[in-house]
Amino acid sequence: MTNNSACCTGHNPTPGAVEQVNKKSCPEETLDDLAATFKILGEPVRIKILHALSISNLCVCDLSDLLGMTHSAISHQLRILRTARMVRFKKDGRRAIYSLNDKHVEIIMQTALAHMQGDGCEIPQGDK
């Protein structure tokens, strides 16, 4: 009889496996912060903003037109993303131009897209 269960049939841990993972594992606080980051990424509008910013640096007006949302709603989402160090802005006269905070955020987006779509969608590199 073949057992196709996704679970172990009894409690029989692999010798040394738990110790190996415990040695290499990040501190719990770091993993909690990671979970908080993924929670922030769980909002589709924020993903759309990050995707747009992975293509081009944009101001609130651009994002508002792109996503069909009010400036206030976009600013609220950008504030959350700024607090999570996912985006940053620089002033250009009276405009605040937003961009991804660093290459890590772009890599997160590309990796997630690649995971979801097989190999991801094309993101122009160096066009900013």
CSV table of N, CA, C and O in Angstrom, one decimal:
chain,number,residue,atom,x,y,z
A,1,MET,N,0.8,-1.2,0.0
A,1,MET,CA,0.0,0.0,0.0
A,1,MET,C,0.9,1.2,0.0
A,1,MET,O,1.8,1.4,0.8
A,2,THR,N,0.6,2.2,-0.9
A,2,THR,CA,1.4,3.4,-1.0
A,2,THR,C,0.7,4.5,-0.2
A,2,THR,O,-0.5,4.7,-0.3
A,3,ASN,N,1.5,5.2,0.6
A,3,ASN,CA,1.0,6.3,1.4
A,3,ASN,C,1.3,7.6,0.7
A,3,ASN,O,2.4,8.0,0.5
A,4,ASN,N,0.3,8.3,0.2
A,4,ASN,CA,0.4,9.6,-0.5
A,4,ASN,C,0.2,10.8,0.4
A,4,ASN,O,0.1,11.9,-0.1
A,5,SER,N,0.2,10.6,1.7
A,5,SER,CA,0.0,11.7,2.6
A,5,SER,C,1.2,12.7,2.5
A,5,SER,O,2.3,12.3,2.4
A,6,ALA,N,0.8,14.0,2.6
A,6,ALA,CA,1.9,15.0,2.7
A,6,ALA,C,2.5,15.2,4.1
A,6,ALA,O,3.3,16.0,4.3
A,7,CYS,N,2.0,14.4,5.0
A,7,CYS,CA,2.5,14.5,6.4
A,7,CYS,C,3.3,13.2,6.7
A,7,CYS,O,3.1,12.2,6.0
A,8,CYS,N,4.1,13.3,7.7
A,8,CYS,CA,4.8,12.1,8.2
A,8,CYS,C,3.7,11.2,8.8
A,8,CYS,O,2.7,11.7,9.3
A,9,THR,N,4.0,9.9,8.8
A,9,THR,CA,3.1,9.0,9.4
A,9,THR,C,3.2,8.9,10.9
A,9,THR,O,2.4,8.3,11.6
A,10,GLY,N,4.3,9.4,11.4
A,10,GLY,CA,4.5,9.4,12.9
A,10,GLY,C,5.5,10.5,13.2
A,10,GLY,O,6.0,11.2,12.3
A,11,HIS,N,5.8,10.7,14.5
A,11,HIS,CA,6.8,11.7,14.8
A,11,HIS,C,8.1,11.1,14.9
A,11,HIS,O,8.5,10.4,15.8
A,12,ASN,N,8.9,11.3,13.8
A,12,ASN,CA,10.2,10.7,13.7
A,12,ASN,C,11.1,11.7,13.0
A,12,ASN,O,11.5,11.6,11.8
A,13,PRO,N,11.6,12.8,13.7
A,13,PRO,CA,12.4,13.8,13.1
A,13,PRO,C,13.7,13.3,12.6
A,13,PRO,O,14.3,12.3,13.1
A,14,THR,N,14.2,14.0,11.5
A,14,THR,CA,15.4,13.6,10.9
A,14,THR,C,16.6,14.0,11.8
A,14,THR,O,16.7,15.1,12.3
A,15,PRO,N,17.4,13.0,12.1
A,15,PRO,CA,18.5,13.3,13.1
A,15,PRO,C,19.4,14.5,12.6
A,15,PRO,O,19.8,14.5,11.4
A,16,GLY,N,19.6,15.5,13.4
A,16,GLY,CA,20.4,16.6,13.1
A,16,GLY,C,19.8,17.8,12.3
A,16,GLY,O,20.3,18.9,12.2
A,17,ALA,N,18.6,17.5,11.7
A,17,ALA,CA,18.0,18.5,10.8
A,17,ALA,C,17.6,19.7,11.6
A,17,ALA,O,17.8,20.9,11.1
A,18,VAL,N,16.9,19.5,12.7
A,18,VAL,CA,16.4,20.7,13.5
A,18,VAL,C,17.6,21.5,14.0
A,18,VAL,O,17.6,22.7,13.9
A,19,GLU,N,18.6,20.8,14.5
A,19,GLU,CA,19.8,21.6,15.0
A,19,GLU,C,20.5,22.4,13.9
A,19,GLU,O,20.9,23.5,14.1
A,20,GLN,N,20.6,21.8,12.7
A,20,GLN,CA,21.2,22.5,11.5
A,20,GLN,C,20.4,23.7,11.2
A,20,GLN,O,21.0,24.8,11.0
A,21,VAL,N,19.1,23.6,11.1
A,21,VAL,CA,18.3,24.8,10.8
A,21,VAL,C,18.3,25.8,11.9
A,21,VAL,O,18.5,27.0,11.7
A,22,ASN,N,18.3,25.4,13.2
A,22,ASN,CA,18.4,26.3,14.3
A,22,ASN,C,19.7,27.1,14.3
A,22,ASN,O,19.7,28.3,14.6
A,23,LYS,N,20.8,26.5,13.9
A,23,LYS,CA,22.1,27.1,13.8
A,23,LYS,C,22.1,28.2,12.7
A,23,LYS,O,22.7,29.3,12.9
A,24,LYS,N,21.5,28.0,11.6
A,24,LYS,CA,21.6,28.9,10.5
A,24,LYS,C,20.4,29.8,10.4
A,24,LYS,O,20.4,30.8,9.6
A,25,SER,N,19.4,29.6,11.2
A,25,SER,CA,18.2,30.5,11.2
A,25,SER,C,18.4,31.9,11.6
A,25,SER,O,19.2,32.1,12.5
A,26,CYS,N,17.7,32.8,11.0
A,26,CYS,CA,17.8,34.2,11.4
A,26,CYS,C,17.1,34.4,12.7
A,26,CYS,O,16.2,33.5,13.1
A,27,PRO,N,17.4,35.4,13.5
A,27,PRO,CA,16.7,35.7,14.7
A,27,PRO,C,15.2,35.8,14.5
A,27,PRO,O,14.8,36.3,13.5
A,28,GLU,N,14.4,35.4,15.5
A,28,GLU,CA,13.0,35.5,15.4
A,28,GLU,C,12.5,36.9,15.0
A,28,GLU,O,11.5,37.1,14.3
A,29,GLU,N,13.1,37.9,15.6
A,29,GLU,CA,12.7,39.3,15.4
A,29,GLU,C,12.9,39.6,13.9
A,29,GLU,O,12.0,40.3,13.3
A,30,THR,N,13.9,39.1,13.3
A,30,THR,CA,14.1,39.4,11.8
A,30,THR,C,13.0,38.7,11.0
A,30,THR,O,12.5,39.3,10.0
A,31,LEU,N,12.7,37.5,11.4
A,31,LEU,CA,11.6,36.8,10.7
A,31,LEU,C,10.3,37.5,10.9
A,31,LEU,O,9.5,37.5,9.9
A,32,ASP,N,10.1,38.0,12.0
A,32,ASP,CA,8.8,38.8,12.3
A,32,ASP,C,8.8,40.0,11.4
A,32,ASP,O,7.7,40.4,10.8
A,33,ASP,N,9.9,40.7,11.2
A,33,ASP,CA,10.0,41.9,10.4
A,33,ASP,C,9.8,41.5,8.9
A,33,ASP,O,9.1,42.2,8.1
A,34,LEU,N,10.3,40.3,8.5
A,34,LEU,CA,10.1,39.8,7.2
A,34,LEU,C,8.6,39.5,6.9
A,34,LEU,O,8.0,39.9,5.9
A,35,ALA,N,7.9,38.9,7.9
A,35,ALA,CA,6.5,38.7,7.8
A,35,ALA,C,5.7,40.0,7.7
A,35,ALA,O,4.8,40.1,6.9
A,36,ALA,N,6.1,41.0,8.4
A,36,ALA,CA,5.5,42.3,8.3
A,36,ALA,C,5.7,42.9,6.9
A,36,ALA,O,4.7,43.5,6.4
A,37,THR,N,6.8,42.7,6.3
A,37,THR,CA,7.1,43.2,5.0
A,37,THR,C,6.2,42.5,4.0
A,37,THR,O,5.6,43.2,3.1
A,38,PHE,N,6.0,41.2,4.1
A,38,PHE,CA,5.1,40.5,3.2
A,38,PHE,C,3.7,40.9,3.4
A,38,PHE,O,2.9,40.9,2.5
A,39,LYS,N,3.3,41.2,4.6
A,39,LYS,CA,2.0,41.7,4.9
A,39,LYS,C,1.7,43.0,4.2
A,39,LYS,O,0.7,43.2,3.6
A,40,ILE,N,2.7,43.9,4.2
A,40,ILE,CA,2.6,45.1,3.5
A,40,ILE,C,2.5,44.9,2.0
A,40,ILE,O,1.7,45.5,1.3
A,41,LEU,N,3.2,43.9,1.5
A,41,LEU,CA,3.1,43.5,0.1
A,41,LEU,C,1.8,42.8,-0.3
A,41,LEU,O,1.6,42.6,-1.5
A,42,GLY,N,1.1,42.5,0.7
A,42,GLY,CA,-0.2,41.8,0.5
A,42,GLY,C,-1.3,42.6,-0.1
A,42,GLY,O,-2.4,42.1,-0.5
A,43,GLU,N,-1.1,43.9,-0.1
A,43,GLU,CA,-2.1,44.9,-0.6
A,43,GLU,C,-1.8,45.1,-2.1
A,43,GLU,O,-0.8,45.6,-2.5
A,44,PRO,N,-2.8,44.7,-3.0
A,44,PRO,CA,-2.6,44.8,-4.5
A,44,PRO,C,-2.2,46.2,-4.9
A,44,PRO,O,-1.4,46.3,-5.9
A,45,VAL,N,-2.7,47.2,-4.4
A,45,VAL,CA,-2.4,48.6,-4.8
A,45,VAL,C,-0.9,48.9,-4.6
A,45,VAL,O,-0.2,49.4,-5.4
A,46,ARG,N,-0.4,48.4,-3.5
A,46,ARG,CA,1.1,48.6,-3.2
A,46,ARG,C,1.9,47.8,-4.2
A,46,ARG,O,3.0,48.3,-4.6
A,47,ILE,N,1.5,46.7,-4.5
A,47,ILE,CA,2.2,45.9,-5.5
A,47,ILE,C,2.2,46.6,-6.9
A,47,ILE,O,3.2,46.7,-7.6
A,48,LYS,N,1.1,47.2,-7.2
A,48,LYS,CA,1.0,48.0,-8.5
A,48,LYS,C,1.9,49.2,-8.4
A,48,LYS,O,2.5,49.5,-9.4
A,49,ILE,N,2.0,49.8,-7.3
A,49,ILE,CA,2.8,51.0,-7.2
A,49,ILE,C,4.3,50.5,-7.3
A,49,ILE,O,5.1,51.1,-8.1
A,50,LEU,N,4.7,49.5,-6.6
A,50,LEU,CA,6.1,49.0,-6.7
A,50,LEU,C,6.4,48.6,-8.1
A,50,LEU,O,7.5,48.8,-8.6
A,51,HIS,N,5.5,47.9,-8.8
A,51,HIS,CA,5.7,47.5,-10.1
A,51,HIS,C,5.9,48.7,-11.0
A,51,HIS,O,6.9,48.7,-11.8
A,52,ALA,N,5.1,49.7,-10.9
A,52,ALA,CA,5.2,50.9,-11.7
A,52,ALA,C,6.6,51.6,-11.5
A,52,ALA,O,7.2,52.0,-12.4
A,53,LEU,N,6.9,51.6,-10.2
A,53,LEU,CA,8.2,52.3,-9.8
A,53,LEU,C,9.4,51.4,-10.3
A,53,LEU,O,10.5,51.9,-10.4
A,54,SER,N,9.2,50.1,-10.5
A,54,SER,CA,10.3,49.3,-11.0
A,54,SER,C,10.5,49.6,-12.5
A,54,SER,O,11.6,49.3,-13.0
A,55,ILE,N,9.6,50.2,-13.1
A,55,ILE,CA,9.7,50.6,-14.5
A,55,ILE,C,10.2,52.0,-14.7
A,55,ILE,O,11.0,52.3,-15.5
A,56,SER,N,9.7,52.9,-13.8
A,56,SER,CA,10.1,54.3,-14.0
A,56,SER,C,9.8,55.0,-12.6
A,56,SER,O,8.9,54.7,-11.9
A,57,ASN,N,10.6,56.0,-12.4
A,57,ASN,CA,10.4,56.9,-11.2
A,57,ASN,C,9.2,57.8,-11.5
A,57,ASN,O,9.1,58.3,-12.7
A,58,LEU,N,8.3,57.9,-10.6
A,58,LEU,CA,7.0,58.6,-10.8
A,58,LEU,C,6.7,59.5,-9.6
A,58,LEU,O,7.0,59.3,-8.5
A,59,CYS,N,5.9,60.6,-9.9
A,59,CYS,CA,5.3,61.4,-8.9
A,59,CYS,C,3.9,60.9,-8.5
A,59,CYS,O,3.4,60.0,-9.2
A,60,VAL,N,3.4,61.5,-7.5
A,60,VAL,CA,2.0,61.1,-7.0
A,60,VAL,C,1.0,61.3,-8.1
A,60,VAL,O,0.1,60.4,-8.3
A,61,CYS,N,1.1,62.3,-8.9
A,61,CYS,CA,0.2,62.6,-10.0
A,61,CYS,C,0.2,61.5,-11.0
A,61,CYS,O,-0.8,61.0,-11.5
A,62,ASP,N,1.5,61.1,-11.4
A,62,ASP,CA,1.6,60.0,-12.3
A,62,ASP,C,1.0,58.7,-11.8
A,62,ASP,O,0.2,58.0,-12.6
A,63,LEU,N,1.2,58.4,-10.6
A,63,LEU,CA,0.7,57.2,-10.0
A,63,LEU,C,-0.8,57.3,-9.9
A,63,LEU,O,-1.6,56.3,-10.1
A,64,SER,N,-1.3,58.4,-9.6
A,64,SER,CA,-2.8,58.7,-9.5
A,64,SER,C,-3.5,58.4,-10.8
A,64,SER,O,-4.5,57.7,-10.9
A,65,ASP,N,-2.9,58.9,-11.9
A,65,ASP,CA,-3.4,58.7,-13.3
A,65,ASP,C,-3.3,57.2,-13.6
A,65,ASP,O,-4.2,56.6,-14.2
A,66,LEU,N,-2.2,56.7,-13.4
A,66,LEU,CA,-1.9,55.3,-13.7
A,66,LEU,C,-2.9,54.3,-13.1
A,66,LEU,O,-3.4,53.4,-13.7
A,67,LEU,N,-3.1,54.5,-11.8
A,67,LEU,CA,-3.9,53.6,-11.0
A,67,LEU,C,-5.4,54.0,-10.9
A,67,LEU,O,-6.2,53.3,-10.3
A,68,GLY,N,-5.7,55.2,-11.4
A,68,GLY,CA,-7.1,55.7,-11.2
A,68,GLY,C,-7.5,55.9,-9.8
A,68,GLY,O,-8.7,55.6,-9.4
A,69,MET,N,-6.6,56.5,-9.0
A,69,MET,CA,-6.9,56.7,-7.6
A,69,MET,C,-6.6,58.2,-7.3
A,69,MET,O,-5.9,58.8,-8.0
A,70,THR,N,-7.2,58.6,-6.1
A,70,THR,CA,-6.9,60.0,-5.7
A,70,THR,C,-5.5,60.2,-5.2
A,70,THR,O,-4.8,59.2,-4.9
A,71,HIS,N,-5.0,61.4,-5.2
A,71,HIS,CA,-3.7,61.7,-4.7
A,71,HIS,C,-3.6,61.3,-3.2
A,71,HIS,O,-2.6,60.7,-2.8
A,72,SER,N,-4.7,61.5,-2.5
A,72,SER,CA,-4.7,61.1,-1.1
A,72,SER,C,-4.5,59.6,-0.9
A,72,SER,O,-3.7,59.2,0.0
A,73,ALA,N,-5.2,58.9,-1.7
A,73,ALA,CA,-5.1,57.4,-1.6
A,73,ALA,C,-3.7,56.9,-2.0
A,73,ALA,O,-3.2,56.1,-1.3
A,74,ILE,N,-3.2,57.5,-3.0
A,74,ILE,CA,-1.8,57.1,-3.4
A,74,ILE,C,-0.8,57.5,-2.3
A,74,ILE,O,0.1,56.8,-2.0
A,75,SER,N,-1.0,58.7,-1.8
A,75,SER,CA,0.0,59.2,-0.8
A,75,SER,C,-0.1,58.3,0.5
A,75,SER,O,1.0,58.1,1.1
A,76,HIS,N,-1.3,57.9,0.8
A,76,HIS,CA,-1.4,57.0,2.0
A,76,HIS,C,-0.6,55.7,1.7
A,76,HIS,O,0.1,55.2,2.6
A,77,GLN,N,-0.8,55.1,0.5
A,77,GLN,CA,0.0,53.9,0.2
A,77,GLN,C,1.5,54.1,0.2
A,77,GLN,O,2.3,53.3,0.7
A,78,LEU,N,1.9,55.2,-0.4
A,78,LEU,CA,3.3,55.6,-0.5
A,78,LEU,C,3.9,55.8,0.9
A,78,LEU,O,5.0,55.4,1.2
A,79,ARG,N,3.1,56.3,1.8
A,79,ARG,CA,3.6,56.5,3.2
A,79,ARG,C,3.9,55.2,3.9
A,79,ARG,O,4.9,55.0,4.5
A,80,ILE,N,3.0,54.2,3.7
A,80,ILE,CA,3.2,52.9,4.2
A,80,ILE,C,4.5,52.3,3.6
A,80,ILE,O,5.3,51.7,4.3
A,81,LEU,N,4.6,52.4,2.3
A,81,LEU,CA,5.8,51.8,1.6
A,81,LEU,C,7.1,52.5,2.0
A,81,LEU,O,8.1,51.9,2.1
A,82,ARG,N,7.0,53.8,2.3
A,82,ARG,CA,8.2,54.6,2.8
A,82,ARG,C,8.6,54.1,4.1
A,82,ARG,O,9.8,53.9,4.4
A,83,THR,N,7.6,53.9,5.0
A,83,THR,CA,7.9,53.5,6.4
A,83,THR,C,8.5,52.1,6.4
A,83,THR,O,9.4,51.8,7.2
A,84,ALA,N,8.1,51.3,5.4
A,84,ALA,CA,8.7,50.0,5.3
A,84,ALA,C,10.0,50.0,4.5
A,84,ALA,O,10.6,48.9,4.2
A,85,ARG,N,10.5,51.2,4.1
A,85,ARG,CA,11.7,51.4,3.4
A,85,ARG,C,11.7,50.6,2.0
A,85,ARG,O,12.7,50.1,1.5
A,86,MET,N,10.5,50.6,1.4
A,86,MET,CA,10.4,50.0,0.1
A,86,MET,C,10.5,51.1,-1.0
A,86,MET,O,10.9,50.8,-2.1
A,87,VAL,N,10.1,52.3,-0.7
A,87,VAL,CA,10.2,53.4,-1.7
A,87,VAL,C,10.9,54.6,-1.0
A,87,VAL,O,10.9,54.7,0.2
A,88,ARG,N,11.3,55.5,-1.8
A,88,ARG,CA,11.9,56.8,-1.3
A,88,ARG,C,11.5,57.9,-2.3
A,88,ARG,O,11.0,57.6,-3.4
A,89,PHE,N,11.7,59.1,-1.9
A,89,PHE,CA,11.4,60.2,-2.8
A,89,PHE,C,12.5,61.3,-2.7
A,89,PHE,O,13.2,61.3,-1.8
A,90,LYS,N,12.5,62.0,-3.8
A,90,LYS,CA,13.4,63.2,-3.8
A,90,LYS,C,12.5,64.4,-4.4
A,90,LYS,O,11.7,64.1,-5.3
A,91,LYS,N,12.8,65.5,-3.9
A,91,LYS,CA,12.0,66.7,-4.3
A,91,LYS,C,12.6,67.2,-5.6
A,91,LYS,O,13.8,67.3,-5.8
A,92,ASP,N,11.7,67.5,-6.5
A,92,ASP,CA,12.1,68.2,-7.8
A,92,ASP,C,11.2,69.4,-7.9
A,92,ASP,O,10.1,69.3,-8.5
A,93,GLY,N,11.6,70.5,-7.4
A,93,GLY,CA,10.7,71.7,-7.3
A,93,GLY,C,9.6,71.4,-6.3
A,93,GLY,O,9.9,71.1,-5.2
A,94,ARG,N,8.4,71.5,-6.8
A,94,ARG,CA,7.2,71.2,-6.0
A,94,ARG,C,6.8,69.7,-6.0
A,94,ARG,O,5.8,69.4,-5.4
A,95,ARG,N,7.4,69.0,-6.9
A,95,ARG,CA,7.0,67.6,-7.0
A,95,ARG,C,7.9,66.6,-6.2
A,95,ARG,O,9.1,66.9,-6.0
A,96,ALA,N,7.3,65.6,-5.7
A,96,ALA,CA,8.1,64.5,-5.0
A,96,ALA,C,8.1,63.3,-6.0
A,96,ALA,O,7.1,62.8,-6.4
A,97,ILE,N,9.3,63.0,-6.4
A,97,ILE,CA,9.5,61.9,-7.4
A,97,ILE,C,9.9,60.6,-6.6
A,97,ILE,O,10.9,60.6,-5.9
A,98,TYR,N,9.0,59.6,-6.7
A,98,TYR,CA,9.2,58.4,-6.0
A,98,TYR,C,10.0,57.4,-6.8
A,98,TYR,O,9.9,57.3,-8.1
A,99,SER,N,10.8,56.6,-6.1
A,99,SER,CA,11.5,55.5,-6.7
A,99,SER,C,11.6,54.3,-5.7
A,99,SER,O,11.3,54.5,-4.6
A,100,LEU,N,12.0,53.1,-6.2
A,100,LEU,CA,12.2,52.0,-5.3
A,100,LEU,C,13.4,52.4,-4.4
A,100,LEU,O,14.3,53.1,-4.8
A,101,ASN,N,13.3,52.0,-3.2
A,101,ASN,CA,14.3,52.4,-2.2
A,101,ASN,C,15.7,51.9,-2.5
A,101,ASN,O,16.7,52.6,-2.4
A,102,ASP,N,15.8,50.7,-3.0
A,102,ASP,CA,17.1,50.1,-3.4
A,102,ASP,C,16.9,48.9,-4.3
A,102,ASP,O,15.8,48.5,-4.7
A,103,LYS,N,18.0,48.3,-4.7
A,103,LYS,CA,18.0,47.2,-5.7
A,103,LYS,C,17.3,46.0,-5.0
A,103,LYS,O,16.7,45.2,-5.8
A,104,HIS,N,17.3,45.8,-3.7
A,104,HIS,CA,16.6,44.7,-3.1
A,104,HIS,C,15.1,44.7,-3.4
A,104,HIS,O,14.6,43.6,-3.6
A,105,VAL,N,14.5,45.8,-3.4
A,105,VAL,CA,13.1,45.9,-3.6
A,105,VAL,C,12.8,45.5,-5.1
A,105,VAL,O,11.9,44.7,-5.3
A,106,GLU,N,13.6,45.9,-6.0
A,106,GLU,CA,13.5,45.5,-7.4
A,106,GLU,C,13.6,44.0,-7.5
A,106,GLU,O,12.9,43.4,-8.2
A,107,ILE,N,14.6,43.5,-6.8
A,107,ILE,CA,14.9,42.0,-6.9
A,107,ILE,C,13.7,41.3,-6.3
A,107,ILE,O,13.2,40.2,-6.9
A,108,ILE,N,13.1,41.8,-5.2
A,108,ILE,CA,11.9,41.1,-4.6
A,108,ILE,C,10.8,41.1,-5.7
A,108,ILE,O,10.2,40.0,-5.9
A,109,MET,N,10.6,42.2,-6.3
A,109,MET,CA,9.5,42.3,-7.3
A,109,MET,C,9.8,41.3,-8.5
A,109,MET,O,8.9,40.6,-8.9
A,110,GLN,N,11.0,41.3,-9.0
A,110,GLN,CA,11.3,40.5,-10.1
A,110,GLN,C,11.2,39.0,-9.8
A,110,GLN,O,10.7,38.2,-10.5
A,111,THR,N,11.7,38.7,-8.6
A,111,THR,CA,11.7,37.3,-8.1
A,111,THR,C,10.2,36.8,-7.9
A,111,THR,O,9.9,35.7,-8.4
A,112,ALA,N,9.4,37.6,-7.3
A,112,ALA,CA,8.0,37.3,-7.1
A,112,ALA,C,7.3,37.1,-8.5
A,112,ALA,O,6.5,36.1,-8.6
A,113,LEU,N,7.5,38.0,-9.4
A,113,LEU,CA,6.9,37.9,-10.7
A,113,LEU,C,7.4,36.6,-11.4
A,113,LEU,O,6.6,35.9,-12.0
A,114,ALA,N,8.7,36.4,-11.3
A,114,ALA,CA,9.2,35.2,-12.0
A,114,ALA,C,8.6,33.9,-11.4
A,114,ALA,O,8.2,33.0,-12.1
A,115,HIS,N,8.4,33.9,-10.0
A,115,HIS,CA,7.8,32.8,-9.4
A,115,HIS,C,6.3,32.6,-9.8
A,115,HIS,O,5.9,31.5,-10.1
A,116,MET,N,5.6,33.7,-10.0
A,116,MET,CA,4.2,33.6,-10.3
A,116,MET,C,4.0,33.3,-11.8
A,116,MET,O,3.0,32.6,-12.2
A,117,GLN,N,4.9,33.8,-12.7
A,117,GLN,CA,4.6,33.7,-14.1
A,117,GLN,C,5.6,32.7,-14.8
A,117,GLN,O,5.7,32.8,-16.0
A,118,GLY,N,6.3,32.0,-14.1
A,118,GLY,CA,7.3,31.1,-14.7
A,118,GLY,C,8.6,31.8,-14.8
A,118,GLY,O,9.5,31.4,-14.2
A,119,ASP,N,8.7,32.8,-15.7
A,119,ASP,CA,9.9,33.5,-15.8
A,119,ASP,C,9.8,35.0,-15.6
A,119,ASP,O,10.6,35.8,-16.0
A,120,GLY,N,8.6,35.5,-15.2
A,120,GLY,CA,8.3,36.9,-14.9
A,120,GLY,C,8.0,37.6,-16.2
A,120,GLY,O,8.0,37.1,-17.3
A,121,CYS,N,7.7,38.9,-16.1
A,121,CYS,CA,7.5,39.7,-17.2
A,121,CYS,C,8.7,40.6,-17.4
A,121,CYS,O,9.4,40.9,-16.4
A,122,GLU,N,8.8,41.1,-18.6
A,122,GLU,CA,10.0,42.0,-18.9
A,122,GLU,C,9.9,43.3,-18.1
A,122,GLU,O,8.9,44.0,-18.1
A,123,ILE,N,11.0,43.6,-17.4
A,123,ILE,CA,11.1,44.8,-16.7
A,123,ILE,C,12.3,45.5,-17.3
A,123,ILE,O,13.4,45.0,-17.2
A,124,PRO,N,12.1,46.7,-17.9
A,124,PRO,CA,13.2,47.4,-18.5
A,124,PRO,C,14.3,47.7,-17.4
A,124,PRO,O,14.0,48.1,-16.3
A,125,GLN,N,15.5,47.4,-17.8
A,125,GLN,CA,16.7,47.7,-16.9
A,125,GLN,C,17.4,49.0,-17.3
A,125,GLN,O,17.6,49.2,-18.4
A,126,GLY,N,17.7,49.8,-16.3
A,126,GLY,CA,18.5,51.0,-16.6
A,126,GLY,C,17.8,52.1,-17.3
A,126,GLY,O,18.4,52.9,-17.9
A,127,ASP,N,16.5,52.0,-17.4
A,127,ASP,CA,15.7,53.1,-18.1
A,127,ASP,C,15.4,54.3,-17.3
A,127,ASP,O,14.7,55.2,-17.7
A,128,LYS,N,15.7,54.2,-16.0
A,128,LYS,CA,15.3,55.3,-15.1
A,128,LYS,C,16.3,56.5,-15.3
A,128,LYS,O,17.4,56.4,-15.6
